[in-house]
Amino acid sequence: MDSQTSQSSQASQSPHTFQVDLRGLVDLLSHHLYSSPKVYLRELLQNAVDAITARRAEQPDAPARVRLYAEGGTLRVEDSGVGLTEADVHNLLATIGRSSKRADPGDIQEARSEFLGQFGIGLLACFVVAERIRVVSRSARTPDAPPVEWTAADDGSYTVRTLPDDARTEPGTTVHLVARPGAGEWLTAERVLALARDFGSLLPYDVRVGDEAVTDLPAPWNRPYPSPATRRVALQRHCHDLFGFSPLDSIDLDVPLAGIRGVAYVLPSSVSPAQRASHRVHLKGMLLTERAEQLLPDWAFFVRCVLDTDSLRPTASRESLYEDETLAAVREALGERIRSWLTGLAAGDPERLSAFLSVHHLGVKSLARHDKEMLRTMLPWLPFETTDGQLSLEEFAQRHPVVHFTRSVEEYRQVAPIASAQGVGVVNGGYTYDSELIEALPSVRPGTVVAELDADTVTAHLDAVDPAEELALAAFLGAARAKLDPLGCDVVLRAFHPLSVPALHLDDRAARHEQARAEAAEQADDLWAGILGSLRGSAPRARLVLNHLNPLIRRISSLDDPELIGTATESLYGQALLMAQRPLRPADSALLNRAFIGLLEWATHSDPTEPTEDGRR
C-alpha cells in the first residue's frame, strides 16, 4: 500500500508540457500583439537580415542578398544567410519562443547585438496572413549537411524532412507563404514592394522585390550634397514624402555615443502642446515604428523626426520603444541637439529664428520655463503682448523700470488702455507660460523689478480729483456707492486719460475670490455658511473708477434725482464690465437688464412731471 502510494505521489509530481493552441496564439498575435497584419513582412525581413548577419560574423565575405517574389497569393523570400540544419529546424521552428540568438558561447553569441529579432516568433507571425508556411534551408556552418524542409499549417501541425542536395545548392533559406482566405491582398506584388520599402529602406544589405530595389542608402541625412542649400532642398523633399509637409527647417540628430543617426523636421504650422508627436524609428536599419511618442522631450512638440538607432530596446511586439534608462538618456541628448539648434539660430541667423518663433514661440517658451540659459538666449526674441505693442521681455524691461504684468487676459484688457495712457507699461501674462517667464525674468536679468498689476496699483497711477470738487459731489458718490454696494463694488472718482472712457472696472484675484466666497455663503446652508464665513478675507473689493474728465460723468454727477443716479450708475457699471470682457454673473446680467429698461423709460418720457403707470413722476 505504501509502495503504491509512493508511486502515485511520484507520478503526480512528474512535470508536464504545455499544449499550445496555434490558432489561438495566432489570433492573439494578430489582435493584441501586432497593430496590423503588415508586420509579417517585417518579421520575414528581420529573419533574413539576421541570418545574413550571423553568416557574415563567421564569413565576412559571404554574399548579402534578400529577394522577395510575390505572385498569385503566394510569397517567396530567399536569403543568403547562415541557413539551418535539421537539428536547427527542430530547435528553432518546432519550439515556439526559441531564439537563434540563444546560441552556445562557442557559436555566434558574440554577434547577438547585431540581431533584430527572434527567428521562431518572427516566423510564427506569418500565420497572421498565411495558412501554410514552407521553409527550405541549407546550413553554411555545416556545408555537408543536406538541405532540410519544414512545412507547417495554421492548425499547429508540421513536418520535417531532408531533401536531395540539388534541392538547394547554396547556403541560405527560402520561405514560402500561401495566403489564408481573405488575406491575399497582403501577398500581392504591389503591397509587398510598398511594405518592403517602408520597413527596409535603410537595411544594410541588398534587398529586392523582383527586380525592384528596396534599400535606398545612404540615408538622406547622411548623403553628400554639393552645397548646404542642395541638402536643405533634398531633406525638404524627403520630409514631404515621409510626413506629408514641407518643413521650416531640419535639425541633424547625430548622437554617436548613443548610436543615433537621423534628422528632425520643424513643422510649418503651430500645433497644440498636448498633441502627442509621432516619430519614425529604425532599429539597425529596419523600421521599428512610425508612432514613437516618447522619443523627444515634451517641449519639443514642434518637430517630427526620423532616425536609425543601434542602442534603443524594442518592446515585445517590436512596434514601440521600451522605456528604460537608455531611452531616457537618448531623449535628453536629442533635446540638447534641438536646444543647440535654437541657440545657433539666435546667434547667427535671426531671420530664420524669427520665422520659427512666429509659428512655434509656445514650444520655446515651454522650454525656457525650465532652462534659464534658454530663457537668457531667447529674451531678445520671444514675443509678448504689451501695452507698447508686441515686444520681447528684454526690450520691454529696457523701456520700463518696473515690469508690471497681469495673470489673465481679462485683467490685461481692462487695464491696458488706461495704464498705457498713464505711462504704465503692462505685459499680458494671461497666455500659456507667459506669467511664469515674466516672474523668472529677474533670475536671468539681475536688477529687473517685476510686479503683478492689481487694482490698487492702477488706481494709484490715476490723478486724484481736487478735494473741493469731490466734496461737492459727495451726494452723487453716496448714491452711486449705495447702488453698487450689494454687488460688492465700491465707487471711486479719479481723473484719467483717455477722456472717452467714462468708467473703469477694477478688481484683482483676491477680490474675485472674496466675491465668490460671499456668493457661495449666501446659497449655502447654515453649516456651510458658517464655514465660509470663517474664511472671509480682508481683500479690497472691486471698484468702479469714474473718470471726472469725461463729459458724460460730469453730466451724470450733476443730477439731483437719486433714482436716475442709480440707474445711470448701474449702466456705467455694466458697460465697464463689458469693456473689460469680464464674465457676467446672474446678478450682473439682471442689473444690465434693469438699467437698460430704466434708461429707455427715462428717454421716452417727454414730460418729466407726467406720472408713469405706477404713479411715479
Coordinates of C-alpha atoms in Angstrom, one line a residue, residues 43-68 77-84 100-101 108 110-117 119 137-141 168 170-175 200 203-208 215 284 286:
E43 CA 9.4 39.7 -39.5
L44 CA 10.4 37.9 -42.7
L45 CA 12.9 40.7 -43.5
Q46 CA 14.3 40.5 -40.0
N47 CA 14.8 36.8 -40.1
A48 CA 16.6 37.2 -43.5
V49 CA 18.8 40.0 -42.3
D50 CA 19.7 38.2 -39.0
A51 CA 20.6 35.1 -41.0
I52 CA 23.0 37.1 -43.2
T53 CA 24.4 38.9 -40.1
A54 CA 25.1 35.5 -38.5
R55 CA 26.8 34.1 -41.6
R56 CA 29.0 37.2 -42.0
A57 CA 30.1 37.0 -38.4
E58 CA 31.9 33.8 -39.4
Q59 CA 32.4 34.6 -43.2
P60 CA 32.9 38.3 -43.7
D61 CA 32.9 38.0 -47.4
A62 CA 29.7 36.0 -47.7
P63 CA 27.0 37.3 -50.1
A64 CA 24.3 39.5 -48.5
R65 CA 21.2 39.2 -50.6
V66 CA 17.5 39.1 -49.9
R67 CA 15.0 38.5 -52.7
L68 CA 11.2 38.6 -52.5
V77 CA 11.6 35.1 -49.6
E78 CA 15.2 34.0 -50.4
D79 CA 18.3 35.0 -48.3
S80 CA 22.0 34.1 -48.5
G81 CA 22.2 33.8 -44.7
V82 CA 23.6 31.2 -42.3
G83 CA 20.9 28.6 -43.1
L84 CA 19.7 25.7 -40.9
S100 CA 18.5 31.5 -32.8
K101 CA 20.3 34.2 -30.7
I108 CA 27.5 33.1 -32.7
E110 CA 29.4 37.4 -29.9
A111 CA 27.2 38.7 -32.7
R112 CA 24.0 38.9 -30.6
S113 CA 23.9 42.7 -30.6
E114 CA 23.7 42.7 -34.4
F115 CA 20.4 40.8 -34.5
L116 CA 17.0 42.3 -34.9
G117 CA 14.5 39.7 -33.8
F119 CA 13.5 33.6 -35.6
S137 CA 17.2 25.8 -45.8
R138 CA 20.9 24.8 -46.2
S139 CA 23.5 25.4 -43.5
A140 CA 26.6 27.5 -44.1
R141 CA 28.1 26.2 -40.9
R168 CA 19.3 23.9 -52.7
E170 CA 23.9 27.4 -51.9
P171 CA 23.7 28.1 -48.2
G172 CA 20.7 30.2 -47.1
T173 CA 17.0 29.9 -46.5
T174 CA 13.8 30.2 -48.7
V175 CA 10.4 30.8 -47.0
G200 CA 13.6 48.1 -45.1
L203 CA 18.8 48.0 -44.3
P204 CA 22.5 47.5 -44.9
Y205 CA 22.1 44.6 -47.4
D206 CA 20.9 44.2 -51.0
V207 CA 17.1 43.7 -50.7
R208 CA 14.9 43.5 -53.8
T215 CA 17.1 49.7 -49.9
K284 CA 19.6 48.8 -37.2
M286 CA 14.7 48.2 -40.0

